[in-house]
Amino acid sequence: MTYKINKNDKIFIAGGTGMVGSAIKRELMNNGYGIPRNEILTPTRSELNLLNLYEVEKWFELNTPTVVIIAAAKVGGILANKTYPKDFLLENLKLQTNLIETSFKNGVKRLLFLGSSCIYPKFAKQPIKEESLLDGKLESTNEWYALAKIAGIKLCEALRNQDNFDAICLMPTNLYGPGDNYHPTNSHVLPALIRKFHEAKINNSKAVICWGSGSPEREFLHVDDLAKASRFVLENWDPNEKFAPKDKDGNQLIFLNVGTGKDISIKELAKKIALEVGFQGEIKWDISKPDGTPKKLLDISRIQSLGWQPIISLDEGIKKTVNLFKKIHENNLNIEKK
């Protein structure tokens, strides 16, 4: 019988101070985990170097977590992936292998590995089902990151098949929300657009230039919805159960897609963000910059069959995220003035 997490578990969230890890910690604590003994462990990079196997092993021996959630990863947008392919491949391979293997060796009862929708082929049939994995060529602008994530999924699958290690995986679509990265060149598309339009408004710019043609279609999931999905599968999903989701051939699935089941063109997304920010100038498109995958919409019917549904709409999520970004920006300006 697969383990279902409970309030007495000591939970380790790798990457617990990042956008995804912080959201998962909030979700768990809001539902009674980690209280009153604060047994949700979220060491910072200075406290635990996930790239160092010796450090990871010693940390596990000292802290003895019973449940591990891997939200740690080296992430970035198209430019970052293109510029640092070695870093995206090596660092992600190292940290996830260190964590997964050490969890297995230390008798962790349940492990959740978070991947990414970029694991799927560039021209996968839409909406993308889980069995599309390894069914075609990857998108070149993020293949190094994708290859590392695929290796992580397959390691979890191998340990489950060979040693009955209870590892499960979720493949979220494009994420956004509290704690996102708004770096001008290394961020993902939604936070990058928020920053562009916000700065254009306060500088009274007449136009904003966005990357690519604006035609690619993307799906966006608020990070709080991913956090709810993470808790949900840890509490409820047993891949061994008779009625658990299976692939088209009836085989066991150990990874499930997580998204909204709805997508939007980047051009329409830019218009929504410009409207929410209050930018009224012209939006121009630099077609010399890459578009990436033309369309990426996940089939989320498997996780829905278990009883999970996304809650936060894109319009609501953009509004919340823009308001949060404005507060952060204003606070930073006040700090600079002091």
Coordinates of C-alpha atoms in Angstrom, one line a residue:
M1 CA 0.0 0.0 0.0
T2 CA 1.3 3.4 -1.0
Y3 CA 2.0 5.8 1.9
K4 CA -0.4 8.8 2.3
I5 CA 1.1 11.7 4.2
N6 CA -0.2 12.9 7.6
K7 CA 0.2 15.7 10.1
N8 CA 2.9 13.8 12.0
D9 CA 5.3 13.7 9.0
K10 CA 8.6 15.5 9.0
I11 CA 8.5 17.2 5.6
F12 CA 11.6 18.4 3.7
I13 CA 10.9 20.9 0.9
A14 CA 14.0 21.2 -1.3
G15 CA 13.9 24.6 -2.8
G16 CA 11.5 25.7 0.0
T17 CA 12.5 29.4 -0.2
G18 CA 11.7 29.7 -3.9
M19 CA 8.4 30.5 -5.6
V20 CA 7.1 26.9 -5.7
G21 CA 8.6 25.7 -2.5
S22 CA 7.3 28.7 -0.5
A23 CA 3.8 28.2 -2.0
I24 CA 3.8 24.5 -1.0
K25 CA 5.0 25.4 2.5
R26 CA 2.1 27.9 2.9
E27 CA -0.4 25.4 1.6
L28 CA 0.8 22.7 4.0
M29 CA 0.9 25.0 7.0
N30 CA -2.5 26.3 6.2
N31 CA -3.8 22.7 6.4
G32 CA -2.2 21.8 9.7
Y33 CA 1.1 20.4 8.7
G34 CA 4.3 21.4 10.5
I35 CA 2.3 22.7 13.6
P36 CA 3.1 22.9 16.4
R37 CA 6.6 21.5 16.1
N38 CA 7.4 23.2 12.8
E39 CA 8.4 20.0 11.1
I40 CA 8.5 21.5 7.6
L41 CA 12.2 21.8 6.8
T42 CA 13.2 24.4 4.2
P43 CA 17.0 24.9 4.5
T44 CA 18.5 27.7 2.4
R45 CA 21.3 27.3 -0.1
S46 CA 23.8 28.5 2.5
E47 CA 22.5 25.9 5.0
L48 CA 22.5 23.0 2.5
N49 CA 24.3 22.8 -0.9
L50 CA 22.1 20.4 -2.9
L51 CA 24.9 19.9 -5.5
N52 CA 27.1 18.4 -2.8
L53 CA 26.2 14.7 -2.2
Y54 CA 28.2 14.5 1.0
E55 CA 26.3 17.5 2.5
V56 CA 23.0 16.1 1.4
E57 CA 23.7 12.7 3.0
K58 CA 24.8 14.2 6.2
W59 CA 21.8 16.5 6.3
F60 CA 19.4 13.6 5.9
E61 CA 21.1 11.6 8.6
L62 CA 20.8 14.5 11.0
N63 CA 17.2 15.6 10.1
T64 CA 15.5 12.3 9.1
P65 CA 12.7 13.6 7.0
T66 CA 9.8 11.2 6.2
V67 CA 8.4 13.0 3.2
V68 CA 10.5 14.9 0.6
I69 CA 9.2 17.4 -2.0
I70 CA 11.7 18.4 -4.7
A71 CA 10.8 22.0 -5.8
A72 CA 14.5 22.9 -6.2
A73 CA 15.8 23.5 -9.7
K74 CA 17.9 25.9 -11.8
V75 CA 15.3 27.7 -13.9
G76 CA 15.2 30.5 -16.4
G77 CA 13.7 31.8 -19.6
I78 CA 14.7 31.2 -23.2
L79 CA 17.8 33.5 -23.1
A80 CA 19.1 31.9 -19.9
N81 CA 18.6 28.4 -21.2
K82 CA 20.3 29.2 -24.5
T83 CA 23.3 31.0 -22.7
Y84 CA 24.0 28.4 -20.0
P85 CA 23.1 24.9 -21.3
K86 CA 25.8 23.2 -19.3
D87 CA 24.6 24.8 -16.1
F88 CA 21.0 23.9 -16.7
L89 CA 21.8 20.3 -17.5
L90 CA 24.5 19.6 -14.9
E91 CA 23.1 21.4 -11.9
N92 CA 19.6 20.0 -12.3
L93 CA 20.9 16.5 -12.8
K94 CA 23.1 16.7 -9.7
L95 CA 20.7 18.2 -7.3
Q96 CA 17.7 16.0 -8.2
T97 CA 19.8 12.8 -8.3
N98 CA 21.4 13.6 -4.9
L99 CA 18.0 14.2 -3.4
I100 CA 16.1 11.2 -4.9
E101 CA 18.9 8.6 -4.3
T102 CA 19.5 9.9 -0.7
S103 CA 15.8 9.9 0.0
F104 CA 15.6 6.2 -1.1
K105 CA 18.7 5.2 0.9
N106 CA 17.3 6.9 4.0
G107 CA 13.9 5.2 3.9
V108 CA 11.8 8.3 3.1
K109 CA 8.2 7.2 3.0
R110 CA 7.0 9.3 0.1
L111 CA 8.7 11.6 -2.4
L112 CA 7.2 14.2 -4.8
F113 CA 9.4 15.3 -7.7
L114 CA 8.2 18.4 -9.6
G115 CA 9.1 18.5 -13.2
S116 CA 7.9 20.8 -16.1
S117 CA 5.8 20.7 -19.2
C118 CA 8.9 21.4 -21.2
I119 CA 9.7 17.6 -21.0
Y120 CA 7.3 17.1 -23.9
P121 CA 8.2 17.2 -27.6
K122 CA 8.1 20.5 -29.4
F123 CA 5.3 19.3 -31.7
A124 CA 3.4 17.0 -29.4
K125 CA -0.2 16.4 -30.2
Q126 CA -2.4 19.0 -28.3
P127 CA -3.6 18.9 -25.6
I128 CA -0.5 17.0 -24.4
K129 CA -1.1 13.7 -22.6
E130 CA 1.4 12.1 -20.3
E131 CA 2.3 9.4 -22.9
S132 CA 3.7 12.0 -25.2
L133 CA 6.9 11.8 -23.2
L134 CA 9.9 10.8 -25.3
D135 CA 7.7 10.7 -28.4
G136 CA 9.5 13.4 -30.4
K137 CA 12.2 16.1 -30.5
L138 CA 12.4 18.6 -27.7
E139 CA 12.2 22.4 -28.1
S140 CA 15.8 23.5 -28.6
T141 CA 15.5 26.6 -26.4
N142 CA 15.1 24.6 -23.2
E143 CA 16.2 21.0 -24.1
W144 CA 19.0 21.0 -21.5
Y145 CA 16.6 21.7 -18.6
A146 CA 14.0 19.3 -20.1
L147 CA 16.6 16.5 -20.4
A148 CA 17.5 16.8 -16.7
K149 CA 13.8 16.8 -15.7
I150 CA 13.1 13.7 -17.8
A151 CA 16.1 11.9 -16.1
G152 CA 14.5 12.8 -12.8
I153 CA 11.2 11.3 -13.7
K154 CA 12.8 8.1 -15.0
L155 CA 14.9 7.8 -11.9
C156 CA 11.8 8.0 -9.8
E157 CA 10.1 5.4 -12.1
A158 CA 13.1 3.1 -11.9
L159 CA 13.3 3.2 -8.1
R160 CA 9.5 2.5 -7.9
N161 CA 9.7 -0.4 -10.4
Q162 CA 12.9 -2.0 -9.0
D163 CA 12.8 -1.2 -5.3
N164 CA 9.1 -0.2 -4.6
F165 CA 10.2 3.3 -3.6
D166 CA 7.2 5.5 -3.3
A167 CA 8.1 8.3 -5.7
I168 CA 5.5 10.3 -7.6
C169 CA 5.9 13.2 -10.0
L170 CA 3.9 16.2 -11.2
M171 CA 4.5 18.1 -14.4
P172 CA 3.2 21.7 -14.0
T173 CA 2.7 24.0 -16.9
N174 CA 4.0 27.6 -16.9
L175 CA 3.9 29.0 -13.3
Y176 CA 3.5 32.5 -12.0
G177 CA 2.7 34.2 -8.7
P178 CA 4.2 35.3 -5.4
G179 CA 8.0 34.9 -5.3
D180 CA 8.4 34.9 -9.1
N181 CA 11.6 36.1 -10.8
Y182 CA 11.3 39.5 -12.5
H183 CA 14.8 39.7 -13.9
P184 CA 14.8 41.7 -17.1
T185 CA 16.5 38.9 -19.2
N186 CA 16.4 35.7 -17.1
S187 CA 12.7 35.6 -16.2
H188 CA 9.8 33.7 -17.8
V189 CA 7.3 35.4 -20.1
L190 CA 4.5 36.4 -17.7
P191 CA 6.7 38.1 -15.0
A192 CA 8.9 39.6 -17.8
L193 CA 5.8 41.2 -19.4
I194 CA 4.6 42.6 -16.0
R195 CA 8.0 44.3 -15.5
K196 CA 8.2 45.6 -19.0
F197 CA 4.7 47.2 -18.9
H198 CA 5.1 48.5 -15.4
E199 CA 8.4 50.2 -16.2
A200 CA 7.0 51.6 -19.5
K201 CA 4.0 53.1 -17.6
I202 CA 6.1 54.8 -14.9
N203 CA 8.6 56.1 -17.6
N204 CA 5.7 57.3 -19.8
S205 CA 7.1 55.2 -22.7
K206 CA 5.1 55.3 -26.0
A207 CA 5.8 51.7 -26.9
V208 CA 6.9 48.4 -25.4
I209 CA 8.9 45.9 -27.5
C210 CA 8.1 42.2 -26.8
W211 CA 10.1 39.2 -27.9
G212 CA 8.9 37.0 -30.8
S213 CA 5.8 37.2 -32.9
G214 CA 3.3 36.9 -30.0
S215 CA 1.6 34.0 -31.8
P216 CA 2.7 31.1 -29.6
E217 CA 0.0 29.8 -27.2
R218 CA 0.8 29.1 -23.6
E219 CA -1.0 27.8 -20.5
F220 CA -0.4 29.5 -17.1
L221 CA -1.0 28.1 -13.6
H222 CA -0.9 30.2 -10.5
V223 CA 1.7 28.7 -8.1
D224 CA -0.9 28.5 -5.3
D225 CA -2.9 26.1 -7.4
L226 CA 0.2 23.9 -8.0
A227 CA 0.7 24.0 -4.2
K228 CA -2.8 22.7 -3.7
A229 CA -2.2 20.0 -6.3
S230 CA 1.0 18.9 -4.6
R231 CA -0.7 18.5 -1.2
F232 CA -3.6 16.7 -2.9
V233 CA -1.6 14.1 -4.6
L234 CA 0.6 13.5 -1.5
E235 CA -2.6 12.8 0.5
N236 CA -4.6 11.0 -2.1
W237 CA -2.8 9.5 -5.1
D238 CA -1.7 5.9 -5.0
P239 CA -0.4 4.8 -8.4
N240 CA -0.8 1.2 -7.3
E241 CA -4.5 1.4 -6.8
K242 CA -6.8 -0.3 -9.3
F243 CA -8.6 2.8 -10.4
A244 CA -5.5 5.1 -10.4
P245 CA -4.8 6.9 -13.7
K246 CA -3.2 4.7 -16.3
D247 CA -1.7 5.4 -19.7
K248 CA -3.4 4.5 -23.0
D249 CA -2.0 1.0 -22.8
G250 CA -3.2 0.5 -19.3
N251 CA 0.2 0.9 -17.7
Q252 CA 0.8 2.6 -14.3
L253 CA 1.5 6.3 -14.4
I254 CA 3.9 7.8 -11.8
F255 CA 3.7 11.4 -13.2
L256 CA 0.7 13.6 -13.9
N257 CA 0.2 16.9 -15.7
V258 CA -0.9 19.9 -13.7
G259 CA -2.4 22.9 -15.4
T260 CA -5.6 24.8 -16.2
G261 CA -6.6 23.1 -19.4
K262 CA -6.8 26.6 -21.1
D263 CA -4.2 28.5 -23.1
I264 CA -3.7 32.0 -24.5
S265 CA -1.5 33.6 -27.1
I266 CA 1.4 35.6 -25.9
K267 CA 0.0 38.6 -27.8
E268 CA -3.3 38.3 -25.9
L269 CA -1.5 37.8 -22.6
A270 CA 0.5 41.0 -23.3
K271 CA -2.7 42.9 -23.8
K272 CA -4.2 41.6 -20.5
I273 CA -1.1 42.6 -18.6
A274 CA -0.9 46.0 -20.3
L275 CA -4.5 46.7 -19.4
E276 CA -4.0 45.6 -15.8
V277 CA -0.9 47.6 -15.4
G278 CA -2.5 50.7 -17.0
F279 CA -0.1 51.0 -20.0
Q280 CA -1.8 52.6 -22.9
G281 CA 1.0 52.8 -25.4
E282 CA 1.8 50.6 -28.5
I283 CA 2.9 47.0 -28.2
K284 CA 5.5 46.0 -30.8
W285 CA 6.9 42.6 -31.5
D286 CA 10.6 41.8 -32.3
I287 CA 10.3 38.8 -34.6
S288 CA 14.1 38.4 -34.6
K289 CA 13.8 36.9 -31.2
P290 CA 12.7 33.2 -30.9
D291 CA 9.1 32.1 -30.3
G292 CA 9.9 28.7 -28.7
T293 CA 7.2 25.9 -29.0
P294 CA 4.2 27.1 -31.0
K295 CA 1.6 25.7 -28.7
K296 CA 1.8 23.9 -25.3
L297 CA -1.4 22.9 -23.6
L298 CA -1.6 20.1 -21.1
D299 CA -4.3 17.4 -20.9
I300 CA -5.1 17.5 -17.2
S301 CA -7.8 14.9 -17.3
R302 CA -5.8 12.3 -15.3
I303 CA -5.3 14.5 -12.2
Q304 CA -8.9 15.8 -12.6
S305 CA -10.1 12.2 -12.4
L306 CA -8.6 12.0 -8.9
G307 CA -10.7 15.0 -7.8
W308 CA -8.3 18.0 -8.2
Q309 CA -9.3 21.2 -10.0
P310 CA -7.5 24.5 -10.5
I311 CA -9.2 27.4 -8.7
I312 CA -7.5 30.7 -9.7
S313 CA -8.5 32.1 -13.1
L314 CA -5.8 33.8 -15.3
D315 CA -7.5 37.2 -15.0
E316 CA -7.7 36.9 -11.2
G317 CA -4.1 35.6 -11.1
I318 CA -2.7 38.4 -13.2
K319 CA -4.5 41.0 -11.1
K320 CA -3.1 39.6 -7.9
T321 CA 0.4 39.3 -9.3
V322 CA 0.5 42.8 -10.8
N323 CA -0.7 44.3 -7.5
L324 CA 2.0 42.3 -5.6
F325 CA 4.7 43.4 -8.1
K326 CA 3.6 47.1 -7.6
K327 CA 4.0 46.7 -3.8
I328 CA 7.4 45.2 -4.2
H329 CA 8.5 47.9 -6.6
E330 CA 7.2 50.7 -4.3
N331 CA 9.0 49.1 -1.3
N332 CA 12.2 48.8 -3.2
L333 CA 12.0 52.5 -4.2
N334 CA 11.3 53.5 -0.6
I335 CA 14.4 51.5 0.6
E336 CA 16.6 53.2 -2.1
K337 CA 15.4 56.7 -1.0
K338 CA 16.3 55.9 2.6

